[in-house]
Every structure is written in C-alpha cells, then in structure tokens.
Short mmCIF file of C-alpha atoms in Angstrom, two decimals:
data_model
loop_
_atom_site.label_atom_id
_atom_site.label_comp_id
_atom_site.label_asym_id
_atom_site.label_seq_id
_atom_site.Cartn_x
_atom_site.Cartn_y
_atom_site.Cartn_z
CA MET A 282 -31.76 -0.28 -12.58
CA ALA A 283 -29.76 1.14 -15.51
CA LEU A 284 -26.07 0.41 -15.43
CA GLU A 285 -24.27 3.57 -16.48
CA ILE A 286 -21.06 5.35 -15.52
CA THR A 287 -21.66 8.88 -14.21
CA ASN A 288 -19.18 11.76 -13.94
CA GLU A 289 -18.99 11.18 -10.18
CA MET A 290 -18.07 7.56 -10.77
CA LEU A 291 -15.37 8.51 -13.28
CA VAL A 292 -13.85 10.96 -10.81
CA GLY A 293 -14.05 8.30 -8.11
CA SER A 294 -12.17 5.75 -10.18
CA LEU A 295 -9.63 8.01 -11.93
CA MET A 296 -8.57 10.28 -9.05
CA PRO A 297 -6.62 7.52 -7.21
CA VAL A 298 -4.73 6.69 -10.43
CA VAL A 299 -3.72 10.31 -11.02
CA VAL A 300 -2.71 10.76 -7.38
CA TYR A 301 -0.61 7.57 -7.49
CA TRP A 302 1.54 8.76 -10.40
CA VAL A 303 1.77 12.41 -9.33
CA TYR A 304 2.71 11.54 -5.74
CA GLY A 305 5.03 8.77 -6.90
CA GLY A 306 6.63 11.15 -9.38
CA LEU A 307 7.24 13.69 -6.64
CA TYR A 308 8.99 11.10 -4.50
CA THR A 309 11.02 9.89 -7.48
CA ILE A 310 12.33 13.44 -7.94
CA LEU A 311 13.03 13.78 -4.23
CA GLY A 312 14.95 10.51 -4.36
CA TYR A 313 17.60 12.19 -6.50
CA SER A 314 17.91 15.34 -4.39
CA CYS A 315 17.48 13.92 -0.87
CA LYS A 316 20.18 11.25 -0.84
CA SER A 317 20.94 11.86 2.84
CA TYR A 318 17.46 10.54 3.73
CA ARG A 319 17.49 7.38 1.62
CA LEU A 320 17.28 3.88 3.11
CA HIS A 321 19.13 2.45 0.11
CA PRO A 322 21.42 3.91 -2.54
CA LYS A 323 19.61 4.85 -5.74
CA GLU A 324 21.58 2.33 -7.80
CA ASP A 325 20.27 -0.53 -5.63
CA GLU A 326 16.86 -0.10 -7.28
CA ASP A 327 18.37 -1.64 -10.41
CA ASP A 328 21.15 -3.79 -8.93
CA LYS A 329 19.26 -5.60 -6.14
CA ASN A 330 15.76 -5.95 -7.55
CA PHE A 331 14.52 -8.87 -9.65
CA ALA A 332 12.10 -6.93 -11.87
CA SER A 333 12.94 -4.14 -14.30
CA LYS A 334 11.28 -0.76 -13.92
CA GLU A 335 9.65 -1.21 -17.32
CA THR A 336 8.07 -4.46 -16.12
CA VAL A 337 6.91 -2.78 -12.92
CA ILE A 338 5.30 0.15 -14.73
CA LYS A 339 3.40 -2.18 -17.08
CA GLY A 340 2.25 -4.31 -14.14
CA VAL A 341 1.01 -1.29 -12.18
CA LEU A 342 -0.89 0.13 -15.18
CA TRP A 343 -2.60 -3.24 -15.72
CA GLN A 344 -3.53 -3.37 -12.03
CA GLN A 345 -4.96 0.14 -12.16
CA PHE A 346 -7.05 -0.67 -15.24
CA ARG A 347 -8.61 -3.62 -13.42
CA GLN A 348 -9.21 -1.44 -10.36
CA PHE A 349 -10.97 1.10 -12.58
CA ILE A 350 -13.34 -1.57 -13.91
CA ALA A 351 -13.99 -3.08 -10.46
CA THR A 352 -14.60 0.31 -8.82
CA ASN A 353 -17.20 1.33 -11.38
CA LEU A 354 -18.92 -2.05 -11.16
CA LEU A 355 -19.14 -1.60 -7.38
CA TYR A 356 -20.64 1.87 -7.82
CA MET A 357 -23.25 0.61 -10.31
CA LEU A 358 -24.24 -2.44 -8.27
CA THR A 359 -24.63 -0.53 -5.00
CA ARG A 360 -26.28 2.61 -6.34
CA GLY A 361 -29.46 3.44 -4.55
CA ASN A 362 -28.79 1.33 -1.46
CA ASP A 363 -29.42 3.35 1.67
CA GLY A 364 -26.10 3.88 3.37
CA GLY A 365 -24.34 2.01 0.58
CA ALA A 366 -21.19 2.95 -1.22
CA SER A 367 -23.00 5.15 -3.69
CA SER A 368 -26.12 6.51 -2.02
CA GLY A 369 -25.33 9.94 -3.47
CA GLN A 370 -26.41 11.77 -0.31
CA SER A 371 -24.27 14.64 0.93
CA ALA A 372 -22.53 13.85 4.18
CA SER A 373 -21.18 16.00 6.99
CA PHE A 374 -17.52 16.16 7.92
CA PHE A 375 -18.15 13.92 10.93
CA VAL A 376 -19.93 11.29 8.81
CA ILE A 377 -17.06 11.28 6.32
CA ALA A 378 -14.50 11.08 9.14
CA ARG A 379 -16.35 8.10 10.61
CA GLN A 380 -16.45 6.44 7.20
CA PHE A 381 -12.70 6.96 6.79
CA ILE A 382 -11.95 5.43 10.19
CA VAL A 383 -14.20 2.43 9.54
CA ALA A 384 -12.73 1.92 6.07
CA MET A 385 -9.16 2.18 7.38
CA PHE A 386 -9.82 -0.44 10.06
CA VAL A 387 -11.59 -2.81 7.65
CA PHE A 388 -8.87 -2.41 5.00
CA ASP A 389 -6.06 -2.88 7.53
CA THR A 390 -7.66 -5.95 9.07
CA TYR A 391 -8.35 -7.56 5.71
CA GLN A 392 -4.88 -6.83 4.37
CA TYR A 393 -3.04 -8.05 7.46
CA PHE A 394 -4.57 -11.53 7.42
CA VAL A 395 -4.43 -11.96 3.64
CA HIS A 396 -0.86 -10.63 3.55
CA ARG A 397 0.30 -12.90 6.37
CA TYR A 398 -1.33 -15.96 4.81
CA LEU A 399 0.34 -15.25 1.47
CA HIS A 400 3.66 -15.43 3.29
CA GLN A 401 2.86 -18.50 5.37
CA ASN A 402 1.45 -20.56 2.50
CA LYS A 403 4.53 -21.54 0.49
CA PHE A 404 2.55 -22.27 -2.67
CA LEU A 405 0.77 -18.91 -2.64
CA TYR A 406 3.96 -17.07 -1.80
CA LYS A 407 5.88 -18.72 -4.63
CA HIS A 408 3.18 -18.22 -7.25
CA LEU A 409 1.61 -14.94 -6.12
CA HIS A 410 3.19 -12.75 -3.46
CA SER A 411 6.83 -13.34 -4.41
CA LYS A 412 6.24 -11.10 -7.44
CA HIS A 413 5.81 -8.06 -5.19
CA HIS A 414 8.91 -9.05 -3.24
CA ARG A 415 11.01 -9.01 -6.39
CA LEU A 416 11.41 -5.41 -5.29
CA VAL A 417 13.80 -5.89 -2.38
CA VAL A 418 14.63 -2.20 -2.64
CA SER A 419 11.22 -0.64 -3.08
CA TYR A 420 10.57 2.65 -4.85
CA PRO A 421 7.51 4.90 -5.20
CA PHE A 422 5.78 3.69 -8.38
CA GLY A 423 6.36 0.04 -7.48
CA ALA A 424 4.02 0.28 -4.49
CA ILE A 425 1.18 -1.79 -5.99
CA TYR A 426 3.28 -3.97 -8.30
CA SER A 427 1.98 -7.49 -7.76
CA HIS A 428 0.61 -10.64 -9.38
CA PRO A 429 -2.82 -9.97 -10.98
CA VAL A 430 -4.53 -12.45 -8.63
CA GLU A 431 -2.88 -10.86 -5.61
CA GLY A 432 -3.93 -7.44 -6.88
CA LEU A 433 -7.50 -8.75 -7.02
CA LEU A 434 -7.30 -10.14 -3.48
CA PHE A 435 -5.44 -7.24 -1.89
CA ASP A 436 -6.54 -4.00 -3.47
CA ILE A 437 -9.68 -4.68 -5.49
CA ILE A 438 -11.58 -6.92 -3.07
CA GLY A 439 -10.07 -5.36 0.06
CA GLY A 440 -10.67 -1.80 -1.10
CA SER A 441 -14.19 -2.56 -2.32
CA LEU A 442 -15.03 -4.21 1.00
CA ALA A 443 -13.76 -1.21 2.97
CA ILE A 444 -15.70 1.22 0.80
CA TYR A 445 -18.92 -0.81 0.96
CA VAL A 446 -18.84 -1.49 4.71
CA SER A 447 -18.10 2.16 5.50
CA GLY A 448 -20.98 3.35 3.28
CA MET A 449 -18.94 5.84 1.26
CA SER A 450 -20.29 7.71 -1.74
CA PRO A 451 -18.28 7.52 -4.96
CA LEU A 452 -16.75 10.94 -4.29
CA THR A 453 -15.78 10.09 -0.71
CA SER A 454 -14.38 6.75 -1.82
CA ALA A 455 -12.28 8.59 -4.43
CA PHE A 456 -10.57 10.57 -1.69
CA PHE A 457 -10.18 7.46 0.45
CA SER A 458 -8.64 5.45 -2.40
CA ALA A 459 -6.36 8.36 -3.27
CA PHE A 460 -5.34 8.56 0.40
CA CYS A 461 -4.58 4.82 0.40
CA ASN A 462 -2.47 5.23 -2.72
CA MET A 463 -0.53 8.10 -1.17
CA LYS A 464 0.13 6.02 1.94
CA SER A 465 1.20 3.00 -0.11
CA VAL A 466 3.55 5.11 -2.23
CA ASP A 467 4.94 6.68 0.93
CA ASP A 468 5.55 3.26 2.49
CA HIS A 469 7.54 2.18 -0.58
CA CYS A 470 9.35 5.44 -1.33
CA GLY A 471 12.57 4.49 0.48
CA LEU A 472 12.94 7.98 1.99
CA VAL A 473 12.78 8.93 5.67
CA LEU A 474 12.10 12.63 5.29
CA PRO A 475 11.88 14.95 8.32
CA GLY A 476 8.43 16.42 8.86
CA ASN A 477 6.64 13.72 6.89
CA PRO A 478 3.06 13.80 8.27
CA PHE A 479 2.55 10.09 7.52
CA HIS A 480 5.49 9.30 9.81
CA PHE A 481 4.02 11.53 12.50
CA PHE A 482 0.56 9.95 12.52
CA PHE A 483 1.45 6.33 11.66
CA THR A 484 4.13 4.07 13.16
CA ASN A 485 3.50 1.85 10.13
CA ASN A 486 5.64 3.89 7.76
CA THR A 487 8.45 3.78 5.19
CA ALA A 488 11.07 2.16 7.42
CA TYR A 489 8.51 -0.19 9.00
CA HIS A 490 7.51 -1.61 5.63
CA ASP A 491 11.03 -1.52 4.20
CA LEU A 492 12.10 -3.94 6.92
CA HIS A 493 9.43 -6.35 5.71
CA HIS A 494 10.82 -6.18 2.17
CA GLN A 495 14.30 -7.21 3.27
CA LEU A 496 15.29 -10.87 2.98
CA TYR A 497 15.43 -11.17 6.78
CA GLY A 498 12.07 -9.44 7.39
CA GLY A 499 9.58 -11.64 5.56
CA LYS A 500 8.04 -12.98 8.78
CA TYR A 501 7.44 -9.56 10.33
CA ASN A 502 5.55 -6.30 9.88
CA PHE A 503 2.70 -7.63 7.78
CA SER A 504 0.39 -4.75 8.74
CA GLN A 505 -0.47 -2.33 5.97
CA PRO A 506 -1.20 0.33 5.02
CA PHE A 507 -2.10 2.31 8.13
CA PHE A 508 -1.70 0.79 11.58
CA SER A 509 0.64 -1.72 13.22
CA ILE A 510 -1.93 -2.98 15.72
CA TRP A 511 -2.35 -6.51 14.30
CA ASP A 512 1.42 -7.09 14.22
CA LYS A 513 1.65 -6.07 17.87
CA ILE A 514 -1.34 -8.17 18.97
CA LEU A 515 -0.32 -11.31 17.07
CA GLY A 516 3.42 -11.26 17.65
CA THR A 517 4.69 -10.33 14.19
CA TYR A 518 5.88 -6.86 15.14
CA MET A 519 9.58 -6.19 14.57
CA PRO A 520 10.88 -2.91 16.00
CA TYR A 521 13.84 -1.31 14.29
CA GLU A 522 16.35 1.47 14.58
CA LEU A 523 17.80 3.78 11.97
CA GLU A 524 21.53 4.33 11.94
CA LYS A 525 22.88 7.38 10.14
CA ILE A 526 25.48 6.41 7.54
CA GLU A 527 28.58 8.47 7.00
CA GLY A 528 28.23 10.13 3.62
CA GLY A 529 24.44 10.19 3.69
CA GLY A 530 21.47 7.91 4.13
CA PHE A 531 20.28 5.48 6.79
CA LYS A 532 20.93 1.87 7.70
CA LEU A 533 17.84 0.00 8.87
CA ARG A 534 18.48 -2.52 11.64
CA PRO A 535 15.97 -4.79 13.43
CA VAL A 536 16.37 -4.53 17.20
CA LYS A 537 15.61 -8.24 17.74
CA GLU A 538 16.98 -11.33 16.08
CA CYS A 539 14.87 -12.29 13.07
CA LYS A 540 13.75 -15.91 12.79
CA SER A 541 14.86 -17.66 9.63
#
C-alpha cells in the first residue's frame, strides 16, 4: 500500500484549521461590538490570564501542525479498510448523520474521562492540564491551547478514535473536525449571544464551560465538547445562573456551593 497524501486528505486536514481561525476571528470581532453579552470584560483577557496572547497563538499553531500530521497518517493507514475512516465510498445523508452521532458520543466519552483524570491527578494537572487553565478568562482562539502531550491525548488521539470508530471518510471527517473546532471555539468565546444555535441544541455551552475555567469550578463540568450527560450521571454537574450586570454583560454564578 503506497503512502501518499491525496487532495481529499489535504482538504480533510486543512479545513478544520481554516474554520478554527475564521470562526475564532468572527467571535473576536463580535467581542468588541457585543459587550452587553460578555461573561467577562475584554480587559480581563490580559489582566487575569497567565499566558500572553502571543504565547497562546504559537501554542495553537503548533498543536494544529501536529494534528495535520496525525490526521494524514490516520487516513493513509486506514485507507482501503471496509467501513474505515477512509474507505472513499460515497455515503447517504443518513449514514453521515449516524457517523456524526457515533463520533460525537465517542469523542465526548473519551474527553470526559481523560479531562476528569487530568484534574484529579495532581501530577498530571500540574505538568499538563494547568497550561490550558492559564486562561481563566477564555477567548476564541485559545480554545485548544494546551500542553503538547495533552493536545496529543485530547484532540489527536480522541479525534482519531472518534473518526475511526464512526467509519468516516476523509471528507466527512473534515466536516466533523471543523464542527468540533467551531463548538470548541464557541465554548471558549466568552459571549452569550441570543439566537446562538449551539446554545439551543447543547446545554454544554459557553457559560457551562466558562464555569469550569473559574478558580471555583475546577471540580465540575468536565464534559466537552457536546453533551453534559457524563457530568449529570457521575455527579460532576454544576448548574449555574446568569445575572445581568448593570452597564452590560453577565455575571456567572453557580447555583450550588462548590467544593474546595
């Protein structure tokens, strides 16, 4: 079997990167003009975070380069497998919808347990996951900022597993990965915009994940990026309420006492 990168594979690996920066750029612009829907003041992105935006951008670009390599390796290694991630067969809408649902469940399940363990294991949190939590006030293009090893565990292995188990073609996986990137950017955008379709279809949304990023929320709301089912089943779900602030914006408050 010849190992070569096809045009379909290039589209599959580059589309999520382009979508990440375009969608993140859109939310960055909206962050300046939609102050009345912000969870945090714009200046808090610099004042309360422990990583500069330059550092974050470099870290995200490095993560995306590694994802590009891993995605194309997955495509090459699974090409020709019946039902595999790159079978190349055209699929109906219902087949693609089924693949999306399977991939979403696999990705969510994988990420919940890895994410929770990275918080519970003090060594792994200190040396790996704490890098992502340097962004106490999250913003769009910091969505996948993380330690390289965590990026491998979370996005590269988790995403590859979801794509392989669901049997997606490279083109279908491109749309799925782009969709995951849009959801991740949305979860970290810091804006609670009216009419946001992600907020309509998913209770695991911007405010839900923002609570997890706060210093008091590190033991709650581990689920990502789609559903909140594992938090609710395993007792790590923290409901919240949004209080409108005079002068614009929202105040996020947990409705139960958070354990220290």
